[in-house]
Amino acid sequence: MKLEIAVLPGDGIGPEVTDQAIKVLKAIALEFDHMFKFRIADVGAVAIDNYGVPLPEQTLTLCASSDAILFGAIGHPKYDNDPSAKVRPEQGLLKLRKELGLFANIRPVKAYDTLLDKSPLKRHIIEGVDISIYRELTGGIYFGKKELSGDGNMASDLCQYSREEIERITHLAFEAAQNRRGKVTLVDKANVLETSRLWRKVVTEIAKQYSDVEMDFLFVDNAAMQMILNPKQFDVILTENLFGDIISDEASVIGGSIGLLASASVGKKYAMFEPVHGSFPQAKNKGIANPIASILSAALLLEHFELFNEAQMIRIAVDKSLKLHISTPDINANYDTISTSKVGDFIEDFIHNPG
Amino acid sequence: MKLEIAVLPGDGIGPEVTDQAIKVLKAIALEFDHMFKFRIADVGAVAIDNYGVPLPEQTLTLCASSDAILFGAIGHPKYDNDPSAKVRPEQGLLKLRKELGLFANIRPVKAYDTLLDKSPLKRHIIEGVDISIYRELTGGIYFGKKELSGDGNMASDLCQYSREEIERITHLAFEAAQNRRGKVTLVDKANVLETSRLWRKVVTEIAKQYSDVEMDFLFVDNAAMQMILNPKQFDVILTENLFGDIISDEASVIGGSIGLLASASVGKKYAMFEPVHGSFPQAKNKGIANPIASILSAALLLEHFELFNEAQMIRIAVDKSLKLHISTPDINANYDTISTSKVGDFIEDFIHNPG
Ligand SMILES: [Mg+2]
Ligand SMILES: [Mg+2]
């Protein structure tokens, strides 16, 4: 297969972890006889430094002319505690999602046996957890009309959803459930919010088309509890933008390391793959950043193009690296000298020589 | 002190746990020479059954003419999965908060040593946790304008905040922090939402008046992670309505039992005290409902009127009951015959004869 992949390394540890993902994809291309072409562009704080905007026109053009996007991370501390900053790195990501119509954010959350001890949750709670969260990504309150009164004493944000926005991600979630354990849990706040009631209505209608999938409903406050009390109850979680942001970040820590979590953001035409972790600027260029999330994002990319054997090969290599403790210090207290690129090298080698 | 207390037992286990709180308050009145008068009224599903509305006029009048309100729980399964129901028990609570101007919901979250093993989180994560969450309760998206388009294909909810709404609860939170460990964490989403940016601006200004209190900021998605990773970092959490609903419910499970959590909802003139747990209709009239949350709500009521010794006496009695395993089955696997009223009796006796 020929794939043109736009690479947006971004800020902080973004570039160094993305390098490992590229290394791994090149090994896959060689072993499975594919042609992957990588084209690199700026996004985030580095783009603000170079072009004055977090998503330059040429970056967007590159993405729009590629088959897939491999994304690193964005964010820089100089923007974090300045509520008055007009230009922010995060706007680059929001704009990219919006411009490319990436309406569904998909986040697998898995408890790896080798990492159970690192989880803040007790072993019996998380052993075997395997969740896929489908978060609506281009609607809701993050994109609704924002107003600040002239005197600065009154602010508002509008949360809005259309039937169509709900339908398209709902189908994705139910199709995913059919290939998993056959359950979809809708997280909403239908006892209070009008948008949630629309979600519940539309999703309930669509559920009838998937008679092999069990449907469940949870209010978002209860879901935040259940994610801690009994995460094993979840297979596919379907939810709107803000609730998905909160619930998926909460879920991201139960597995013991956010350094392992990958994500996909897909639309009708485009698809982007990125680690869940942020730009972690304190770790930049120290060789301590965990590249696994970025490498597993590459596996999600391959799956998106139905290269299932290739993706599976990456997953096996990752499992092997974890079992052998070929891991960065964040999850490897005993051997703290294994660097970001060493982990990438091991996985690259394993793909070439899967013992 | 003379206090007129409106009692709204509500639905499910509400009445039986509230009975224990009254029992305990009567013991306190006797020992400390106070006059507490209790007047009972309907709210929730039982009020819908009797009057057609979840908050009858006479209930509201009674509350408005009382010094404080002791609330049980509301909710009935027959309304839960019916998105089309026009009248719902929960509306009674929302209306009560709005009518009485109860703008701040205060939820203490404490890890009790005797219950550490029951927590889904590991012991070292939660040992010593002591948080007080200040949630804005009458503004934000729960009360904003709701719209559904004529064709039913588009819905919206408006999130709105005024400077004044933010100021009044912010002062309460900072005053509370002064009497605790001196730290306030504002939870918002200021990188995306206009309302959150107003919160951050107003709170930052007010923080300058409390130089002895340390100020911290967290985005809500990060807060949902930090509550699991390191809840000990929190002293007072201050946040808006929806975020407070999610974060406080998430926090409610880390201590090991929601059956122990009390809450206060206060305004300029009125104050209401209630357990965090719901109406739990499956347990109704079985004598298995844990009355501690309701009893600790009574302690919060006493503190509200600066009856600190009286409140402290209740807390000591509760600690004693937990240590001696005079507890209902939900937290007492070994002795599952201790009923709701037995726990109330023990605490009542202890207040009369604190060994
Ligand atoms: Mg997030
Ligand atoms: Mg709640």
XYZ file of C-alpha atoms and ligand atoms in Angstrom:
712
model
C 0.000 0.000 0.000
C 1.143 3.549 -0.739
C 0.456 6.079 2.008
C 1.347 9.741 2.218
C 1.605 10.546 5.910
C 1.702 14.117 7.158
C 3.847 14.306 10.290
C 3.152 17.144 12.769
C 5.636 16.652 15.622
C 4.605 19.837 17.467
C 6.035 20.924 20.828
C 7.908 19.537 23.815
C 8.469 15.791 23.571
C 6.282 15.619 20.440
C 9.215 15.458 17.979
C 11.229 12.777 19.810
C 8.319 10.359 20.320
C 7.078 10.908 16.759
C 10.562 10.013 15.502
C 10.160 6.577 17.072
C 6.754 6.064 15.482
C 8.241 6.901 12.078
C 11.108 4.509 12.733
C 8.591 1.757 13.467
C 6.414 2.563 10.447
C 9.500 2.420 8.207
C 10.311 -1.032 9.574
C 6.739 -2.138 8.861
C 6.925 -0.738 5.320
C 10.112 -2.705 4.688
C 8.863 -6.003 6.096
C 5.362 -5.840 4.591
C 6.347 -4.190 1.316
C 4.501 -0.881 1.631
C 5.439 2.628 0.513
C 5.029 5.168 3.311
C 6.062 8.727 2.511
C 6.474 11.126 5.447
C 6.097 14.906 5.070
C 6.758 17.100 8.107
C 5.096 20.401 9.104
C 4.811 22.763 12.084
C 1.909 23.013 14.521
C 1.398 24.484 18.003
C 3.805 26.751 19.877
C 6.596 26.077 17.405
C 4.284 27.233 14.592
C 3.433 30.388 16.546
C 7.180 31.046 16.886
C 7.820 30.465 13.166
C 4.623 31.778 11.561
C 2.632 33.669 14.223
C -0.240 31.167 14.127
C -0.623 27.711 15.690
C -1.877 26.155 12.426
C -0.183 27.715 9.371
C -1.933 27.478 6.017
C 0.771 25.238 4.524
C 0.378 22.747 7.388
C -3.349 22.518 6.795
C -2.789 22.136 3.035
C -0.266 19.358 3.620
C -2.682 17.505 5.930
C -5.538 17.888 3.460
C -3.437 16.356 0.682
C -2.197 13.410 2.769
C -3.769 10.018 3.474
C -3.266 10.286 7.217
C -1.740 12.538 9.837
C 0.678 11.483 12.550
C 0.557 14.084 15.315
C 2.957 14.597 18.219
C 1.893 16.977 20.976
C 1.298 20.680 21.441
C 1.489 23.145 24.289
C 4.028 25.390 25.901
C 4.056 26.619 29.530
C 4.348 30.276 28.488
C 0.698 30.189 27.347
C -0.760 28.164 30.224
C -1.444 30.737 32.901
C -2.145 33.661 30.636
C -5.923 33.840 30.168
C -5.513 36.956 28.040
C -3.316 35.345 25.355
C -5.109 35.670 22.012
C -3.031 33.070 20.205
C -2.633 29.653 21.878
C -0.995 26.414 20.765
C -4.184 24.423 21.560
C -6.071 26.437 18.951
C -3.964 24.655 16.354
C -5.353 21.289 17.345
C -8.949 22.531 17.653
C -8.736 24.185 14.247
C -7.163 21.132 12.623
C -9.969 18.902 13.947
C -12.587 21.347 12.752
C -11.062 22.026 9.299
C -10.524 18.344 8.535
C -13.920 17.357 9.940
C -12.399 14.959 12.486
C -15.631 14.440 14.355
C -14.777 11.317 16.340
C -11.985 10.902 18.833
C -11.297 7.275 19.634
C -9.323 6.321 22.699
C -8.564 2.731 23.619
C -7.827 2.212 27.323
C -6.219 -1.067 28.262
C -4.768 -2.374 31.503
C -1.420 -4.022 30.726
C -0.563 -6.843 33.137
C 2.998 -5.612 33.560
C 1.730 -2.207 34.682
C -1.036 -3.158 37.110
C 1.159 -2.310 40.080
C 1.612 1.226 38.789
C -2.099 1.967 38.711
C -3.575 4.077 41.520
C -6.485 1.615 41.448
C -6.402 -1.790 43.053
C -5.456 -4.750 40.891
C -8.846 -6.492 41.083
C -10.565 -3.327 39.860
C -8.519 -2.875 36.688
C -7.263 -6.336 35.719
C -8.660 -7.019 32.249
C -9.999 -3.521 31.592
C -10.403 -2.950 27.832
C -12.426 0.123 26.868
C -12.775 2.124 23.687
C -14.054 5.663 24.158
C -15.807 7.416 21.267
C -15.860 11.150 21.944
C -17.615 13.604 19.627
C -14.953 16.107 18.727
C -16.213 19.009 16.632
C -19.497 19.999 18.271
C -20.826 20.891 21.689
C -19.758 23.639 24.043
C -16.116 23.826 22.925
C -17.236 25.114 19.527
C -20.456 26.936 20.439
C -20.881 30.692 20.422
C -18.842 32.427 23.154
C -19.738 35.818 24.539
C -18.262 38.242 27.025
C -20.326 41.294 27.923
C -18.874 44.721 27.176
C -18.234 45.422 30.869
C -16.585 42.011 31.278
C -19.062 40.970 33.987
C -20.995 38.278 32.141
C -19.753 35.387 30.017
C -21.470 32.572 28.160
C -20.770 29.447 26.107
C -23.378 27.723 23.991
C -23.587 23.944 23.824
C -25.316 22.837 20.634
C -25.844 19.516 18.862
C -27.618 18.510 15.694
C -29.098 15.094 14.967
C -26.566 14.610 12.169
C -23.562 15.262 14.433
C -24.858 12.621 16.826
C -25.761 10.075 14.175
C -22.396 9.840 12.428
C -20.338 9.068 15.555
C -23.050 6.792 16.933
C -22.745 4.529 13.896
C -18.964 4.378 14.355
C -19.382 3.427 18.007
C -21.898 0.671 17.314
C -19.789 -0.744 14.473
C -16.806 -0.822 16.822
C -18.876 -2.595 19.488
C -19.820 -5.284 16.972
C -16.119 -6.103 16.587
C -15.549 -5.999 20.340
C -17.699 -7.231 23.237
C -20.971 -5.871 21.854
C -21.872 -3.124 24.334
C -22.258 0.635 23.970
C -22.661 2.919 26.998
C -23.965 6.404 26.238
C -22.701 8.960 28.767
C -24.900 12.046 28.994
C -26.790 14.275 31.434
C -30.264 13.684 30.026
C -31.949 14.457 33.351
C -30.872 18.095 33.017
C -29.608 19.022 29.542
C -31.624 19.397 26.338
C -28.624 18.407 24.187
C -28.261 15.217 26.244
C -31.908 14.384 25.710
C -31.369 14.724 21.962
C -28.326 12.442 22.222
C -30.362 9.861 24.133
C -33.219 10.015 21.653
C -31.058 9.697 18.530
C -28.789 7.008 19.985
C -31.788 4.981 21.189
C -33.230 5.060 17.661
C -29.959 4.025 16.023
C -29.402 1.255 18.585
C -32.400 -0.557 17.083
C -30.401 -1.076 13.874
C -27.744 -2.955 15.855
C -29.722 -5.701 17.550
C -26.497 -7.579 18.408
C -25.232 -4.660 20.506
C -26.356 -4.065 24.079
C -27.177 -0.438 24.909
C -26.633 1.195 28.301
C -27.005 4.776 29.600
C -25.113 6.598 32.351
C -25.289 10.167 33.580
C -21.855 11.756 33.329
C -21.474 12.277 37.090
C -22.275 8.622 37.673
C -19.933 7.615 34.837
C -17.100 9.482 36.585
C -17.771 7.270 39.617
C -18.210 4.011 37.704
C -14.910 4.517 35.883
C -13.229 4.108 39.281
C -15.609 1.651 40.940
C -15.973 -0.826 38.090
C -14.278 0.079 34.792
C -14.634 -3.520 33.570
C -18.334 -2.882 32.914
C -17.406 -0.727 29.913
C -16.805 -1.869 26.347
C -17.495 1.075 24.023
C -18.307 4.423 25.644
C -20.067 6.963 23.421
C -20.325 10.585 24.515
C -20.319 14.240 23.562
C -17.281 16.498 23.402
C -16.882 17.958 26.918
C -17.996 14.809 28.756
C -15.667 12.786 26.539
C -12.762 15.060 27.372
C -13.281 14.563 31.103
C -14.168 10.866 31.100
C -11.421 9.844 28.683
C -8.768 11.735 30.637
C -10.037 10.161 33.851
C -9.900 6.728 32.194
C -6.391 7.429 30.933
C -4.857 7.122 34.395
C -6.467 3.900 35.559
C -4.177 1.735 33.412
C -1.098 2.903 35.271
C 0.570 4.980 32.572
C -0.623 7.710 30.263
C 2.611 7.147 28.350
C 1.033 4.131 26.653
C -2.232 5.587 25.391
C -2.853 6.232 21.722
C -5.768 7.923 20.017
C -7.351 8.345 16.623
C -9.421 11.274 15.389
C -11.419 10.379 12.329
C -13.817 12.045 9.947
C -15.459 11.171 6.660
C -12.301 11.930 4.648
C -9.362 12.394 6.994
C -7.824 10.646 9.963
C -5.243 11.739 12.505
C -3.323 9.651 15.033
C -1.683 10.946 18.183
C -0.548 10.006 21.667
C -2.908 10.990 24.501
C -0.120 12.547 26.547
C 0.729 16.224 26.167
C 3.913 18.034 25.208
C 5.505 17.493 28.651
C 8.023 20.321 28.122
C 10.039 19.475 31.255
C 11.136 16.230 29.601
C 12.028 17.676 26.213
C 15.298 16.429 24.707
C 16.213 14.383 27.779
C 15.602 11.020 26.134
C 13.162 10.042 28.890
C 9.868 10.474 26.992
C 7.920 7.248 26.534
C 7.441 6.652 22.781
C 4.914 3.798 23.166
C 1.801 6.010 22.898
C 3.096 7.448 19.639
C 4.083 3.994 18.368
C 0.630 2.607 19.238
C -0.877 5.599 17.424
C 0.992 4.353 14.360
C -0.672 0.957 14.929
C -4.090 2.666 14.986
C -3.136 4.369 11.713
C -2.374 1.014 10.114
C -5.671 -0.439 11.379
C -7.498 2.506 9.881
C -6.245 1.342 6.474
C -7.138 -2.245 7.384
C -3.500 -3.265 7.677
C -4.419 -5.490 10.601
C -1.413 -7.839 10.496
C 0.935 -4.879 10.447
C -0.800 -3.268 13.413
C -0.797 -6.564 15.272
C 2.945 -6.886 14.705
C 3.491 -3.517 16.394
C 1.294 -4.516 19.336
C 3.190 -7.762 19.832
C 6.474 -5.858 19.757
C 5.151 -3.357 22.303
C 3.940 -6.133 24.629
C 7.350 -7.759 24.342
C 9.150 -4.518 25.195
C 6.969 -4.109 28.290
C 7.512 -7.672 29.452
C 11.286 -7.361 29.011
C 11.302 -3.956 30.712
C 12.759 -2.291 27.616
C 10.929 0.830 28.786
C 11.593 4.447 29.650
C 11.999 5.460 33.320
C 8.358 6.550 33.759
C 7.302 2.894 33.868
C 10.659 1.315 34.601
C 11.949 2.256 38.037
C 14.519 -0.540 38.119
C 16.338 0.202 34.874
C 16.309 3.929 34.433
C 18.827 4.156 31.626
C 16.648 3.042 28.711
C 16.049 6.021 26.464
C 13.238 7.013 24.137
C 15.173 5.937 21.064
C 16.343 2.650 22.671
C 12.664 1.662 23.022
C 12.071 2.607 19.388
C 15.148 0.630 18.337
C 13.964 -2.484 20.186
C 10.543 -2.378 18.527
C 12.113 -1.718 15.119
C 14.457 -4.693 15.602
C 11.635 -6.923 16.768
C 9.626 -6.134 13.628
C 12.582 -7.142 11.500
C 13.358 -10.213 13.633
C 10.289 -11.342 15.577
C 12.183 -14.134 17.356
C -30.188 27.930 70.732
C -33.631 27.685 69.193
C -33.775 26.243 65.675
C -36.732 25.527 63.444
C -35.656 22.734 61.123
C -37.672 21.821 58.042
C -37.353 18.090 57.374
C -37.828 16.866 53.785
C -37.334 13.083 53.893
C -38.207 12.560 50.211
C -38.060 9.194 48.441
C -36.548 5.725 48.822
C -34.271 5.456 51.830
C -34.565 9.210 52.471
C -37.109 8.879 55.317
C -35.310 6.129 57.246
C -31.885 7.784 57.221
C -33.374 11.185 58.044
C -35.095 9.611 61.058
C -31.672 8.715 62.450
C -30.361 12.261 61.922
C -33.375 13.618 63.835
C -32.787 11.097 66.614
C -29.187 12.318 66.890
C -30.143 16.010 66.785
C -32.664 15.412 69.572
C -29.924 13.827 71.692
C -27.692 16.831 71.039
C -30.521 19.231 71.978
C -31.017 17.422 75.274
C -27.338 17.254 76.211
C -26.435 20.794 75.117
C -29.676 22.458 76.150
C -30.983 23.562 72.753
C -34.531 23.716 71.347
C -34.775 22.082 67.928
C -38.231 21.974 66.376
C -38.748 19.627 63.406
C -41.433 20.208 60.777
C -41.858 17.634 58.009
C -42.912 18.153 54.371
C -43.008 16.278 51.040
C -40.554 16.605 48.158
C -39.658 14.518 45.098
C -41.586 11.525 43.752
C -43.707 11.292 46.908
C -44.732 14.941 46.373
C -45.600 14.202 42.740
C -47.803 11.336 43.990
C -49.518 13.502 46.604
C -49.640 16.915 44.915
C -48.701 16.463 41.248
C -45.496 18.508 41.592
C -42.063 17.636 43.007
C -41.912 20.799 45.147
C -45.366 21.786 46.481
C -45.953 25.402 47.477
C -46.437 24.502 51.175
C -43.061 22.721 51.226
C -41.323 25.778 49.842
C -43.154 28.035 52.328
C -42.132 25.797 55.212
C -38.480 25.841 54.113
C -38.511 29.610 53.682
C -39.820 30.063 57.231
C -37.310 27.676 58.827
C -33.759 28.241 60.052
C -32.393 25.233 58.195
C -33.496 22.327 56.046
C -32.643 18.685 56.593
C -33.093 16.859 53.303
C -33.261 13.104 52.668
C -33.086 11.944 49.056
C -35.211 12.092 45.934
C -35.705 9.973 42.850
C -37.808 7.061 41.721
C -36.950 4.505 39.021
C -40.218 5.095 37.183
C -38.880 8.481 35.982
C -35.300 7.432 35.206
C -35.504 6.053 31.702
C -38.345 8.186 30.454
C -36.785 11.186 28.689
C -40.253 12.444 27.792
C -41.532 12.783 31.394
C -42.471 16.427 31.958
C -42.515 16.227 35.749
C -39.468 14.693 37.462
C -38.496 14.284 41.121
C -35.089 15.939 40.528
C -36.850 19.153 39.517
C -37.912 19.479 43.150
C -34.320 19.704 44.287
C -33.251 22.042 41.476
C -36.202 24.341 42.164
C -35.587 24.330 45.915
C -31.950 25.344 45.395
C -32.964 28.084 42.983
C -35.900 29.451 45.040
C -33.896 29.558 48.269
C -30.812 30.948 46.554
C -28.627 28.029 47.673
C -25.708 28.976 45.479
C -22.947 26.924 47.087
C -22.833 23.174 47.475
C -20.190 22.074 49.956
C -18.994 18.493 50.021
C -16.364 17.273 52.432
C -14.543 14.126 51.270
C -12.539 12.280 53.896
C -10.753 8.952 53.868
C -11.643 7.102 57.085
C -8.894 4.756 58.239
C -11.343 1.956 58.925
C -12.582 2.095 55.334
C -9.317 2.329 53.404
C -9.570 -1.300 52.354
C -12.949 -0.658 50.772
C -11.649 2.039 48.454
C -11.016 1.152 44.797
C -7.837 3.223 45.138
C -4.670 1.989 46.747
C -4.093 2.790 50.396
C -1.062 5.048 49.850
C -3.061 7.166 47.392
C -5.966 7.952 49.703
C -4.622 7.694 53.257
C -5.138 11.122 54.819
C -7.281 12.580 52.048
C -9.322 15.524 53.356
C -10.979 17.671 50.694
C -13.792 20.199 50.754
C -15.435 20.818 47.392
C -17.220 24.122 46.772
C -19.527 23.728 43.787
C -21.545 26.638 42.364
C -25.111 25.419 42.387
C -27.566 27.837 40.805
C -25.824 29.017 37.650
C -24.107 27.568 34.628
C -25.432 25.194 32.019
C -27.953 23.392 34.263
C -29.995 26.586 34.551
C -29.225 28.252 31.200
C -31.702 28.601 28.363
C -32.599 25.261 26.760
C -33.868 24.965 23.219
C -35.106 22.195 20.975
C -35.807 23.067 17.341
C -39.347 22.581 16.030
C -38.330 19.549 13.966
C -36.510 18.053 16.960
C -33.196 17.889 15.073
C -31.235 20.535 16.965
C -30.843 21.116 20.705
C -28.915 23.617 22.786
C -28.042 24.512 26.379
C -26.555 27.840 27.379
C -23.846 28.061 30.032
C -23.779 31.522 31.572
C -22.018 33.100 34.555
C -21.970 36.576 36.017
C -19.151 38.097 38.046
C -21.446 38.267 41.073
C -22.293 34.548 40.938
C -18.594 33.737 40.910
C -17.638 36.225 43.627
C -20.000 35.055 46.361
C -18.957 31.385 46.314
C -15.299 32.309 45.849
C -15.325 34.206 49.143
C -16.886 31.196 50.907
C -14.196 28.902 49.481
C -11.318 31.150 50.534
C -12.765 31.626 54.021
C -13.057 27.860 54.343
C -9.449 27.421 53.211
C -8.290 29.830 55.924
C -9.755 27.456 58.512
C -8.265 24.416 56.799
C -4.871 23.891 55.126
C -4.901 27.196 53.260
C -5.180 26.139 49.619
C -7.846 26.716 46.969
C -7.773 24.900 43.611
C -9.976 26.398 40.913
C -11.189 23.768 38.441
C -12.167 25.206 35.061
C -11.612 24.863 31.317
C -10.141 28.318 30.751
C -8.208 27.182 27.679
C -11.502 26.705 25.828
C -14.512 28.267 27.567
C -15.356 31.956 27.949
C -17.198 31.325 31.224
C -14.118 29.572 32.594
C -11.951 32.525 31.653
C -14.316 34.802 33.598
C -14.077 32.414 36.569
C -10.290 32.481 36.409
C -10.173 36.270 36.154
C -12.583 36.921 39.052
C -11.078 34.252 41.322
C -7.548 35.501 40.643
C -8.617 39.009 41.675
C -10.317 37.822 44.868
C -7.370 35.589 45.777
C -5.311 38.756 46.312
C -7.510 39.577 49.326
C -6.531 36.270 50.956
C -2.757 36.428 51.023
C -2.618 33.532 53.494
C -4.286 31.193 50.994
C -2.385 29.503 48.181
C -4.143 29.533 44.804
C -3.930 26.783 42.197
C -5.643 26.176 38.837
C -6.522 22.944 37.080
C -8.366 22.232 33.862
C -11.349 19.989 34.553
C -10.052 17.071 32.471
C -6.762 17.188 34.335
C -8.627 17.510 37.657
C -10.502 14.290 36.849
C -7.106 12.596 36.512
C -5.508 14.224 39.560
C -8.427 13.150 41.770
C -7.285 9.563 41.149
C -3.529 10.057 40.856
C -2.988 12.283 43.879
C -6.111 13.414 45.762
C -3.994 14.490 48.743
C -2.891 17.585 46.794
C -6.374 19.066 47.282
C -7.623 21.131 50.195
C -10.520 23.302 48.982
C -11.702 22.781 45.399
C -13.711 25.609 43.877
C -15.635 25.098 40.660
C -18.710 25.795 38.568
C -21.915 23.783 38.565
C -21.413 21.038 35.944
C -17.712 20.503 36.668
C -18.536 20.376 40.381
C -21.200 17.747 39.787
C -18.749 15.488 37.961
C -15.663 16.069 40.124
C -17.505 15.797 43.442
C -19.217 12.571 42.421
C -15.887 11.200 41.247
C -14.329 12.219 44.587
C -17.195 10.613 46.474
C -16.046 7.088 45.655
C -12.374 7.379 46.532
C -13.049 7.240 50.284
C -14.539 3.760 50.038
C -18.173 4.520 50.821
C -20.649 7.020 49.505
C -22.802 6.093 52.505
C -20.672 8.362 54.684
C -20.698 11.569 52.684
C -22.644 14.604 53.812
C -23.236 17.903 52.047
C -24.401 21.436 52.709
C -26.060 23.803 50.250
C -25.914 27.371 51.462
C -27.079 30.784 50.327
C -27.225 34.274 51.788
C -30.304 33.459 53.891
C -30.967 29.717 53.814
C -29.034 26.512 54.277
C -29.885 22.907 53.497
C -28.115 19.729 54.608
C -28.326 16.361 52.910
C -26.527 13.085 52.344
C -24.673 12.748 49.031
C -26.191 9.358 48.279
C -29.440 9.086 46.366
C -32.796 7.535 47.165
C -31.521 3.969 46.547
C -35.072 2.615 46.119
C -33.961 -1.048 46.100
C -32.983 -0.703 49.767
C -36.105 1.105 50.960
C -37.587 -0.170 54.234
C -35.093 -3.016 54.535
C -33.185 -1.493 57.437
C -29.921 -1.708 55.469
C -29.514 1.960 54.507
C -26.432 3.599 55.999
C -27.583 6.594 58.104
C -24.092 8.065 58.640
C -24.246 10.490 55.695
C -27.512 11.897 57.000
C -26.155 12.054 60.554
C -23.008 13.862 59.352
C -25.278 16.252 57.446
C -26.804 17.090 60.816
C -23.266 17.808 62.059
C -22.749 20.213 59.132
C -26.035 21.874 60.095
C -24.802 22.435 63.638
C -21.491 23.838 62.373
C -23.398 26.236 60.148
C -24.860 27.754 63.335
C -21.406 27.688 64.952
C -22.354 24.895 67.323
C -18.880 23.433 66.911
C -18.747 21.354 70.103
C -22.076 19.774 69.246
C -20.921 18.914 65.728
C -17.663 17.552 67.072
C -19.590 15.305 69.476
C -21.437 13.771 66.516
C -18.190 13.229 64.605
C -16.580 11.496 67.580
C -19.642 9.260 67.929
C -19.513 8.418 64.206
C -15.792 7.593 64.361
C -16.482 5.365 67.353
C -19.282 3.525 65.551
C -16.970 2.898 62.576
C -14.123 1.648 64.771
C -16.465 -0.707 66.648
C -18.080 -1.873 63.381
C -21.503 -0.689 64.538
C -22.253 -0.190 60.847
C -24.755 -1.224 58.209
C -23.889 -4.092 55.820
C -22.637 -1.807 52.998
C -19.431 -1.194 54.976
C -19.632 -4.102 57.376
C -19.260 -7.422 55.613
C -18.507 -9.334 58.812
C -21.527 -8.329 60.860
C -24.409 -7.930 58.482
C -27.207 -7.725 61.010
C -26.745 -4.147 62.207
C -29.663 -2.096 60.976
C -30.097 1.552 60.070
C -31.782 2.346 63.362
C -29.224 0.363 65.417
C -26.517 2.674 64.095
C -28.661 5.689 64.996
C -29.296 4.242 68.461
C -25.580 3.721 69.078
C -24.738 7.304 68.152
C -27.648 8.626 70.228
C -26.460 6.596 73.236
C -22.892 7.731 72.774
C -23.965 11.365 72.813
C -25.763 10.774 76.115
C -22.899 8.702 77.548
C -19.614 9.433 75.756
C -17.671 6.806 77.767
Mg -8.321 16.531 27.804
Mg -24.266 14.334 40.729
